[in-house]
Amino acid sequence: MAMAFDLSLYLVTDPRLTAARGLEATVAAAVKGGVTLVQLRDPQAHGRALVEQARALKTLLAPLGIPLVINDRVDVAVAADADGVHLGQDDMTPADARALLGPGRILGLSVGNPAEHAASDLCGVDYLGVGPVKATGTKVDAGAAIGPSGVAAVRALTRLPLVGIGGIDAAMAPEVIRAGANGIAVVSAICGADDPEAAAKTLRAAVSAAR
Amino acid sequence: MAMAFDLSLYLVTDPRLTAARGLEATVAAAVKGGVTLVQLRDPQAHGRALVEQARALKTLLAPLGIPLVINDRVDVAVAADADGVHLGQDDMTPADARALLGPGRILGLSVGNPAEHAASDLCGVDYLGVGPVKATGTKVDAGAAIGPSGVAAVRALTRLPLVGIGGIDAAMAPEVIRAGANGIAVVSAICGADDPEAAAKTLRAAVSAAR
């Protein structure tokens, strides 16, 4: 069984948006503001740089008890002793990833809509990322926006914990939670904020208020 | 200790060059012609496709006793039960990869020149890929061509087995072997040939004759 984790406010990093402030400084501020889980995502980075980034974030997050998951690369997650992996539909299957990760690490899977949920082998998956809820510029290969109603449709199909993802801001967060999401995942709303700590605080409060 | 392997004629696959004939058909023909080791390389492919390709090649190669190594992705190699991994200088460090691979799999490292050799931690590395010997169109981020004399310069620095790589054809193969390489690695000379089996036969004969 995977370690306990809290999906309330799930941060996905973006190398372009964190470039000015720096990855670690952005994540540190975000966590101070209430982020409960961090995903390192940098699809263009080479393995060596990713391992270095993952180790730096792990050093930052472990003492705070905030889990770190790595997008796509199971090898990087294990090398950096991260807490888990988040997979897209084009990545290694969850079953293959679970065999490499062992039972103790967190495994997440992106699901675009109810049909994709139905077609996914969820064996070994601990949580789902559902979306894009709204169209977004940070993930160009994402599917069509499904709205909070799409989140509710996936919610009805599974008992797994799930986060809504894609274009969610503080104004939209309550709808996503009321659609049955256990939390919200954000990229731009924190990485692109002038004050990531304040942005995280506002988002976390919006999630709490909607429950 | 890694399994025994023969570097005499080392095939690196290229998705563009094998597209028309198909990856498996190209590799099958190349092995029939005398290829002794195969590296699956497709930097743009997603994890799921890579695992599927690796499993298909493993099914083809294992009964023939030809090792299969995977470029860059340690997780894909382990998931597909491939025989090893080949790393570039930007990939995970050899020490990190070896920790994930265990002692039984083959680990290769690309080294561009004597200075890069000197700067590399070779702990856990089983063989080196040295080059580009000649400028080539199949790897756009490769460094400057070092020629057979560059191979000889790296040869003088290490006891590890090594292959020359980069733009090597049958005419150049003897020079590379005489420079101290244990074999030659090729992409275009086989994947881009009209008859990959015949091309492999000619290359293998050139390597043997030069010894």
Short mmCIF file of C-alpha atoms in Angstrom, two decimals:
data_model
loop_
_atom_site.label_atom_id
_atom_site.label_comp_id
_atom_site.label_asym_id
_atom_site.label_seq_id
_atom_site.Cartn_x
_atom_site.Cartn_y
_atom_site.Cartn_z
CA MET A 1 0.00 0.00 0.00
CA ALA A 2 1.26 3.47 -0.93
CA MET A 3 2.15 6.03 1.72
CA ALA A 4 -0.62 8.35 2.91
CA PHE A 5 -1.06 11.45 0.77
CA ASP A 6 -3.31 14.48 0.69
CA LEU A 7 -4.55 15.66 -2.73
CA SER A 8 -6.14 18.91 -1.47
CA LEU A 9 -3.74 21.21 -3.33
CA TYR A 10 -1.51 19.44 -5.82
CA LEU A 11 1.25 21.46 -7.51
CA VAL A 12 2.62 20.47 -10.92
CA THR A 13 5.84 22.30 -11.77
CA ASP A 14 6.54 23.92 -15.13
CA PRO A 15 10.12 24.75 -16.13
CA ARG A 16 9.16 27.83 -18.14
CA LEU A 17 6.99 29.34 -15.42
CA THR A 18 9.46 28.65 -12.60
CA ALA A 19 12.52 29.80 -14.55
CA ALA A 20 12.61 33.36 -13.23
CA ARG A 21 12.13 32.57 -9.53
CA GLY A 22 13.78 29.16 -9.66
CA LEU A 23 12.23 25.72 -9.22
CA GLU A 24 13.13 25.23 -5.58
CA ALA A 25 12.18 28.75 -4.50
CA THR A 26 8.81 28.44 -6.24
CA VAL A 27 8.08 25.07 -4.65
CA ALA A 28 9.22 26.26 -1.22
CA ALA A 29 6.88 29.24 -1.38
CA ALA A 30 4.02 27.11 -2.67
CA VAL A 31 4.40 24.62 0.14
CA LYS A 32 4.52 27.41 2.68
CA GLY A 33 1.19 28.54 1.26
CA GLY A 34 -0.43 25.14 1.70
CA VAL A 35 0.45 22.85 -1.23
CA THR A 36 0.00 19.24 -0.08
CA LEU A 37 1.74 17.29 -2.88
CA VAL A 38 4.27 18.22 -5.58
CA GLN A 39 4.75 16.72 -9.04
CA LEU A 40 8.02 17.45 -10.86
CA ARG A 41 7.19 17.75 -14.55
CA ASP A 42 9.73 18.70 -17.23
CA PRO A 43 9.16 16.59 -20.34
CA GLN A 44 12.07 18.16 -22.24
CA ALA A 45 14.70 17.65 -19.53
CA HIS A 46 17.33 14.94 -19.82
CA GLY A 47 17.63 12.24 -17.19
CA ARG A 48 20.65 13.66 -15.40
CA ALA A 49 19.08 17.09 -14.88
CA LEU A 50 15.80 15.50 -13.79
CA VAL A 51 17.50 13.37 -11.14
CA GLU A 52 19.29 16.45 -9.82
CA GLN A 53 16.06 18.47 -9.69
CA ALA A 54 14.21 15.60 -8.04
CA ARG A 55 16.88 15.21 -5.37
CA ALA A 56 16.82 18.93 -4.64
CA LEU A 57 13.02 18.91 -4.27
CA LYS A 58 13.12 15.74 -2.16
CA THR A 59 15.60 17.41 0.21
CA LEU A 60 13.25 20.37 0.46
CA LEU A 61 9.99 18.44 0.84
CA ALA A 62 10.85 15.35 2.90
CA PRO A 63 11.35 17.23 6.19
CA LEU A 64 7.95 18.87 5.65
CA GLY A 65 6.21 15.54 5.02
CA ILE A 66 5.08 16.67 1.54
CA PRO A 67 5.23 13.84 -1.02
CA LEU A 68 7.11 14.35 -4.29
CA VAL A 69 6.03 12.48 -7.42
CA ILE A 70 7.85 12.50 -10.75
CA ASN A 71 6.11 12.85 -14.09
CA ASP A 72 6.61 9.87 -16.43
CA ARG A 73 10.11 8.67 -15.44
CA VAL A 74 10.00 5.73 -13.03
CA ASP A 75 13.78 5.41 -13.17
CA VAL A 76 14.26 9.03 -12.09
CA ALA A 77 11.77 8.59 -9.25
CA VAL A 78 13.59 5.55 -7.87
CA ALA A 79 17.07 7.05 -8.39
CA ALA A 80 16.06 10.20 -6.48
CA ASP A 81 14.06 8.25 -3.90
CA ALA A 82 10.96 10.29 -4.71
CA ASP A 83 7.63 9.23 -3.24
CA GLY A 84 6.01 8.21 -6.49
CA VAL A 85 5.30 8.68 -10.18
CA HIS A 86 2.55 10.30 -12.20
CA LEU A 87 1.81 8.69 -15.57
CA GLY A 88 0.06 9.93 -18.67
CA GLN A 89 -1.79 7.64 -21.04
CA ASP A 90 1.25 7.49 -23.36
CA ASP A 91 3.65 6.60 -20.57
CA MET A 92 4.54 3.12 -19.34
CA THR A 93 1.44 1.24 -18.15
CA PRO A 94 0.55 1.54 -14.44
CA ALA A 95 1.12 -2.22 -14.03
CA ASP A 96 4.67 -1.94 -15.44
CA ALA A 97 5.39 1.12 -13.32
CA ARG A 98 4.06 -0.52 -10.16
CA ALA A 99 6.32 -3.53 -10.72
CA LEU A 100 9.34 -1.18 -10.77
CA LEU A 101 8.16 1.08 -7.95
CA GLY A 102 7.25 -1.60 -5.44
CA PRO A 103 4.23 -1.31 -3.18
CA GLY A 104 5.27 1.67 -1.07
CA ARG A 105 5.35 4.48 -3.61
CA ILE A 106 2.46 6.59 -4.92
CA LEU A 107 1.25 5.99 -8.47
CA GLY A 108 -1.01 8.44 -10.25
CA LEU A 109 -2.59 8.30 -13.70
CA SER A 110 -4.01 11.01 -15.96
CA VAL A 111 -7.50 10.31 -17.27
CA GLY A 112 -9.02 12.69 -19.79
CA ASN A 113 -12.67 11.71 -19.61
CA PRO A 114 -15.00 8.82 -18.70
CA ALA A 115 -14.18 6.87 -21.89
CA GLU A 116 -10.45 7.06 -21.19
CA HIS A 117 -11.14 5.97 -17.62
CA ALA A 118 -13.03 2.96 -18.90
CA ALA A 119 -10.16 2.04 -21.24
CA SER A 120 -7.47 2.34 -18.54
CA ASP A 121 -6.07 -0.57 -16.56
CA LEU A 122 -6.12 0.93 -13.07
CA CYS A 123 -4.32 -1.95 -11.40
CA GLY A 124 -1.79 -0.43 -9.02
CA VAL A 125 -3.05 3.15 -9.43
CA ASP A 126 -3.43 5.19 -6.20
CA TYR A 127 -5.09 8.33 -7.54
CA LEU A 128 -6.33 9.91 -10.77
CA GLY A 129 -5.65 13.29 -12.34
CA VAL A 130 -8.80 14.19 -14.27
CA GLY A 131 -8.94 16.82 -16.98
CA PRO A 132 -8.26 19.19 -18.51
CA VAL A 133 -11.16 20.77 -16.66
CA LYS A 134 -10.59 23.95 -18.64
CA ALA A 135 -8.39 24.54 -21.71
CA THR A 136 -4.85 25.50 -20.73
CA GLY A 137 -1.66 26.64 -22.36
CA THR A 138 0.75 24.66 -20.18
CA LYS A 139 0.02 21.24 -21.67
CA VAL A 140 -0.38 21.47 -25.40
CA ASP A 141 -1.13 17.77 -25.95
CA ALA A 142 -4.01 17.69 -23.46
CA GLY A 143 -7.42 16.59 -24.69
CA ALA A 144 -10.68 18.52 -24.82
CA ALA A 145 -11.81 20.40 -21.71
CA ILE A 146 -14.39 18.42 -19.72
CA GLY A 147 -15.54 21.01 -17.19
CA PRO A 148 -16.57 20.25 -13.60
CA SER A 149 -19.34 18.02 -14.99
CA GLY A 150 -16.70 15.84 -16.63
CA VAL A 151 -14.95 15.50 -13.27
CA ALA A 152 -18.28 14.45 -11.75
CA ALA A 153 -18.73 11.86 -14.52
CA VAL A 154 -15.36 10.26 -13.75
CA ARG A 155 -16.07 10.57 -10.02
CA ALA A 156 -19.15 8.39 -10.51
CA LEU A 157 -17.00 5.62 -12.04
CA THR A 158 -14.33 5.13 -9.39
CA ARG A 159 -13.59 5.04 -5.69
CA LEU A 160 -10.00 6.18 -6.26
CA PRO A 161 -9.11 9.62 -4.93
CA LEU A 162 -8.85 12.14 -7.75
CA VAL A 163 -7.83 15.70 -8.50
CA GLY A 164 -9.23 17.92 -11.19
CA ILE A 165 -6.51 19.48 -13.37
CA GLY A 166 -6.30 22.02 -16.17
CA GLY A 167 -6.90 25.74 -15.97
CA ILE A 168 -8.25 25.67 -12.41
CA ASP A 169 -8.05 28.93 -10.46
CA ALA A 170 -9.47 29.96 -7.09
CA ALA A 171 -12.77 30.96 -8.67
CA MET A 172 -13.25 27.55 -10.27
CA ALA A 173 -11.85 25.44 -7.41
CA PRO A 174 -15.16 25.20 -5.46
CA GLU A 175 -17.02 23.79 -8.47
CA VAL A 176 -14.35 21.12 -8.97
CA ILE A 177 -14.49 20.08 -5.32
CA ARG A 178 -18.29 20.01 -5.38
CA ALA A 179 -18.02 17.80 -8.49
CA GLY A 180 -16.44 15.22 -6.22
CA ALA A 181 -12.72 15.87 -6.61
CA ASN A 182 -10.58 15.29 -3.52
CA GLY A 183 -8.49 18.25 -4.48
CA ILE A 184 -7.25 20.43 -7.31
CA ALA A 185 -4.04 20.24 -9.29
CA VAL A 186 -2.58 23.47 -10.62
CA VAL A 187 0.35 24.63 -12.70
CA SER A 188 -0.04 28.27 -13.78
CA ALA A 189 -2.20 29.34 -10.81
CA ILE A 190 0.86 28.90 -8.57
CA CYS A 191 3.95 28.66 -10.82
CA GLY A 192 2.80 31.67 -12.80
CA ALA A 193 1.70 33.77 -9.81
CA ASP A 194 3.60 36.85 -8.71
CA ASP A 195 3.39 35.51 -5.15
CA PRO A 196 3.21 31.69 -5.21
CA GLU A 197 2.76 31.47 -1.43
CA ALA A 198 -0.22 33.84 -1.42
CA ALA A 199 -1.69 32.10 -4.48
CA ALA A 200 -1.41 28.72 -2.75
CA LYS A 201 -3.04 30.10 0.40
CA THR A 202 -6.00 31.42 -1.58
CA LEU A 203 -6.41 28.15 -3.49
CA ARG A 204 -6.14 26.04 -0.35
CA ALA A 205 -8.74 28.18 1.39
CA ALA A 206 -11.07 27.87 -1.62
CA VAL A 207 -10.74 24.06 -1.49
CA SER A 208 -11.41 23.97 2.26
CA ALA A 209 -14.40 26.29 2.02
CA ALA A 210 -16.02 24.18 -0.70
CA ARG A 211 -15.97 20.96 1.33
CA MET B 1 29.24 -8.74 -13.46
CA ALA B 2 27.32 -8.06 -16.67
CA MET B 3 26.47 -10.84 -19.10
CA ALA B 4 28.97 -11.58 -21.87
CA PHE B 5 28.54 -9.43 -24.97
CA ASP B 6 30.24 -9.02 -28.33
CA LEU B 7 30.71 -5.48 -29.64
CA SER B 8 31.92 -6.49 -33.13
CA LEU B 9 28.93 -5.07 -34.99
CA TYR B 10 26.64 -2.94 -32.84
CA LEU B 11 23.37 -1.76 -34.35
CA VAL B 12 21.66 1.42 -33.10
CA THR B 13 18.09 1.72 -34.36
CA ASP B 14 16.60 4.90 -35.81
CA PRO B 15 12.82 5.29 -36.03
CA ARG B 16 12.93 7.40 -39.20
CA LEU B 17 15.24 5.04 -41.07
CA THR B 18 13.40 1.88 -40.04
CA ALA B 19 9.91 3.30 -40.65
CA ALA B 20 9.46 1.95 -44.17
CA ARG B 21 10.65 -1.62 -43.52
CA GLY B 22 9.58 -1.73 -39.87
CA LEU B 23 11.73 -1.86 -36.75
CA GLU B 24 11.50 -5.61 -36.17
CA ALA B 25 12.03 -6.56 -39.81
CA THR B 26 15.08 -4.29 -40.01
CA VAL B 27 16.60 -5.71 -36.85
CA ALA B 28 15.82 -9.29 -37.87
CA ALA B 29 17.59 -8.78 -41.20
CA ALA B 30 20.54 -7.02 -39.55
CA VAL B 31 21.02 -9.83 -37.06
CA LYS B 32 20.84 -12.41 -39.85
CA GLY B 33 23.67 -10.47 -41.49
CA GLY B 34 25.87 -10.60 -38.40
CA VAL B 35 24.92 -7.82 -35.94
CA THR B 36 26.12 -8.84 -32.47
CA LEU B 37 24.29 -6.35 -30.22
CA VAL B 38 21.25 -4.09 -30.70
CA GLN B 39 20.49 -0.73 -29.08
CA LEU B 40 16.89 0.52 -29.25
CA ARG B 41 17.07 4.29 -29.63
CA ASP B 42 14.02 6.51 -30.11
CA PRO B 43 14.40 9.71 -28.07
CA GLN B 44 11.02 11.11 -29.11
CA ALA B 45 8.98 8.02 -28.24
CA HIS B 46 6.81 7.90 -25.14
CA GLY B 47 7.37 5.28 -22.48
CA ARG B 48 4.49 3.02 -23.42
CA ALA B 49 5.56 2.72 -27.07
CA LEU B 50 9.17 2.19 -26.03
CA VAL B 51 8.29 -0.67 -23.69
CA GLU B 52 6.26 -2.30 -26.46
CA GLN B 53 9.10 -1.92 -28.98
CA ALA B 54 11.62 -3.22 -26.46
CA ARG B 55 9.51 -6.29 -25.69
CA ALA B 56 9.09 -7.05 -29.38
CA LEU B 57 12.85 -6.81 -29.97
CA LYS B 58 13.61 -8.86 -26.88
CA THR B 59 11.30 -11.61 -28.15
CA LEU B 60 13.14 -11.53 -31.46
CA LEU B 61 16.70 -11.35 -30.07
CA ALA B 62 16.69 -13.47 -26.93
CA PRO B 63 16.40 -16.83 -28.75
CA LEU B 64 19.37 -15.78 -30.91
CA GLY B 65 21.49 -14.84 -27.90
CA ILE B 66 21.87 -11.25 -29.13
CA PRO B 67 21.76 -8.70 -26.29
CA LEU B 68 19.33 -5.78 -26.44
CA VAL B 69 20.18 -2.49 -24.71
CA ILE B 70 17.87 0.51 -24.38
CA ASN B 71 18.99 4.07 -24.96
CA ASP B 72 18.59 6.34 -21.91
CA ARG B 73 15.55 4.79 -20.18
CA VAL B 74 16.52 2.49 -17.34
CA ASP B 75 12.86 2.00 -16.41
CA VAL B 76 11.99 0.84 -19.92
CA ALA B 77 14.94 -1.56 -19.92
CA VAL B 78 13.88 -3.16 -16.65
CA ALA B 79 10.18 -3.24 -17.56
CA ALA B 80 10.95 -4.99 -20.86
CA ASP B 81 13.62 -7.21 -19.28
CA ALA B 82 16.17 -5.92 -21.78
CA ASP B 83 19.82 -6.83 -21.31
CA GLY B 84 21.05 -3.36 -20.50
CA VAL B 85 21.07 0.39 -21.03
CA HIS B 86 23.16 2.81 -23.05
CA LEU B 87 23.60 6.26 -21.51
CA GLY B 88 24.60 9.61 -22.99
CA GLN B 89 26.41 12.25 -21.01
CA ASP B 90 23.10 14.05 -20.32
CA ASP B 91 21.35 10.92 -19.10
CA MET B 92 21.25 9.61 -15.54
CA THR B 93 24.77 8.96 -14.20
CA PRO B 94 26.17 5.45 -14.70
CA ALA B 95 26.27 4.99 -10.91
CA ASP B 96 22.56 5.81 -10.59
CA ALA B 97 21.69 3.57 -13.51
CA ARG B 98 23.76 0.68 -12.17
CA ALA B 99 21.96 0.90 -8.82
CA LEU B 100 18.63 0.45 -10.65
CA LEU B 101 19.87 -2.18 -13.10
CA GLY B 102 21.59 -4.48 -10.64
CA PRO B 103 24.86 -6.23 -11.45
CA GLY B 104 23.69 -8.54 -14.26
CA ARG B 105 22.74 -6.07 -16.98
CA ILE B 106 25.02 -4.34 -19.50
CA LEU B 107 25.72 -0.63 -19.05
CA GLY B 108 27.25 1.48 -21.83
CA LEU B 109 28.26 5.14 -21.88
CA SER B 110 28.84 7.56 -24.76
CA VAL B 111 32.14 9.42 -24.62
CA GLY B 112 32.83 12.12 -27.17
CA ASN B 113 36.57 12.54 -26.80
CA PRO B 114 39.46 12.04 -24.35
CA ALA B 115 38.45 15.08 -22.23
CA GLU B 116 34.91 13.77 -21.83
CA HIS B 117 36.34 10.37 -20.93
CA ALA B 118 38.45 11.98 -18.23
CA ALA B 119 35.44 13.85 -16.83
CA SER B 120 33.20 10.75 -16.71
CA ASP B 121 32.62 8.60 -13.66
CA LEU B 122 32.99 5.15 -15.21
CA CYS B 123 31.97 3.25 -12.09
CA GLY B 124 29.61 0.49 -13.21
CA VAL B 125 30.20 1.04 -16.94
CA ASP B 126 30.77 -2.10 -19.05
CA TYR B 127 31.67 -0.55 -22.41
CA LEU B 128 32.10 2.82 -24.12
CA GLY B 129 30.63 4.22 -27.33
CA VAL B 130 33.25 6.63 -28.69
CA GLY B 131 32.52 9.30 -31.27
CA PRO B 132 31.23 10.65 -33.48
CA VAL B 133 34.10 9.28 -35.54
CA LYS B 134 32.71 11.12 -38.56
CA ALA B 135 29.98 13.77 -38.74
CA THR B 136 26.53 12.23 -39.13
CA GLY B 137 22.97 13.31 -39.77
CA THR B 138 21.29 10.81 -37.42
CA LYS B 139 22.31 12.45 -34.15
CA VAL B 140 22.06 16.20 -34.37
CA ASP B 141 23.31 16.91 -30.85
CA ALA B 142 26.52 14.91 -31.25
CA GLY B 143 29.85 16.66 -30.68
CA ALA B 144 32.68 17.30 -33.13
CA ALA B 145 33.98 14.37 -35.20
CA ILE B 146 37.13 12.84 -33.70
CA GLY B 147 38.21 10.48 -36.48
CA PRO B 148 39.94 7.13 -35.95
CA SER B 149 42.77 8.98 -34.18
CA GLY B 150 40.28 10.19 -31.57
CA VAL B 151 39.19 6.61 -31.01
CA ALA B 152 42.83 5.65 -30.54
CA ALA B 153 43.25 8.48 -28.02
CA VAL B 154 40.35 7.18 -25.90
CA ARG B 155 41.59 3.60 -26.38
CA ALA B 156 44.85 4.63 -24.72
CA LEU B 157 42.97 5.83 -21.63
CA THR B 158 40.89 2.79 -20.74
CA ARG B 159 40.77 -0.99 -20.60
CA LEU B 160 36.99 -1.01 -21.12
CA PRO B 161 35.78 -2.51 -24.39
CA LEU B 162 34.67 0.21 -26.79
CA VAL B 163 32.97 0.75 -30.11
CA GLY B 164 33.55 3.62 -32.50
CA ILE B 165 30.29 5.28 -33.57
CA GLY B 166 29.23 8.00 -35.99
CA GLY B 167 29.25 7.85 -39.78
CA ILE B 168 31.14 4.57 -39.98
CA ASP B 169 30.73 2.57 -43.19
CA ALA B 170 32.48 -0.54 -44.49
CA ALA B 171 35.28 1.54 -45.98
CA MET B 172 36.04 3.23 -42.67
CA ALA B 173 35.48 0.21 -40.39
CA PRO B 174 39.05 -1.18 -40.73
CA GLU B 175 40.60 2.12 -39.60
CA VAL B 176 38.36 2.20 -36.53
CA ILE B 177 39.24 -1.38 -35.60
CA ARG B 178 42.95 -0.70 -36.14
CA ALA B 179 42.57 2.36 -33.86
CA GLY B 180 41.79 -0.11 -31.08
CA ALA B 181 38.00 -0.35 -31.12
CA ASN B 182 36.52 -3.72 -30.24
CA GLY B 183 33.82 -3.13 -32.81
CA ILE B 184 31.83 -0.57 -34.73
CA ALA B 185 28.42 0.87 -33.97
CA VAL B 186 26.27 1.92 -36.92
CA VAL B 187 22.90 3.49 -37.55
CA SER B 188 22.53 4.57 -41.19
CA ALA B 189 24.91 1.99 -42.64
CA ILE B 190 22.38 -0.71 -41.74
CA CYS B 191 19.03 1.00 -40.97
CA GLY B 192 19.37 3.14 -44.10
CA ALA B 193 20.56 0.33 -46.38
CA ASP B 194 18.39 -1.12 -49.15
CA ASP B 195 19.37 -4.57 -47.90
CA PRO B 196 20.16 -4.45 -44.15
CA GLU B 197 21.24 -8.11 -44.08
CA ALA B 198 23.75 -7.66 -46.89
CA ALA B 199 24.98 -4.39 -45.36
CA ALA B 200 25.52 -6.10 -42.00
CA LYS B 201 27.40 -8.97 -43.69
CA THR B 202 29.74 -6.55 -45.45
CA LEU B 203 30.38 -4.57 -42.25
CA ARG B 204 30.95 -7.68 -40.17
CA ALA B 205 33.41 -9.00 -42.75
CA ALA B 206 35.25 -5.65 -42.75
CA VAL B 207 35.57 -5.79 -38.96
CA SER B 208 36.82 -9.38 -39.02
CA ALA B 209 39.33 -8.69 -41.80
CA ALA B 210 40.81 -5.73 -39.94
CA ARG B 211 41.60 -7.70 -36.78
#
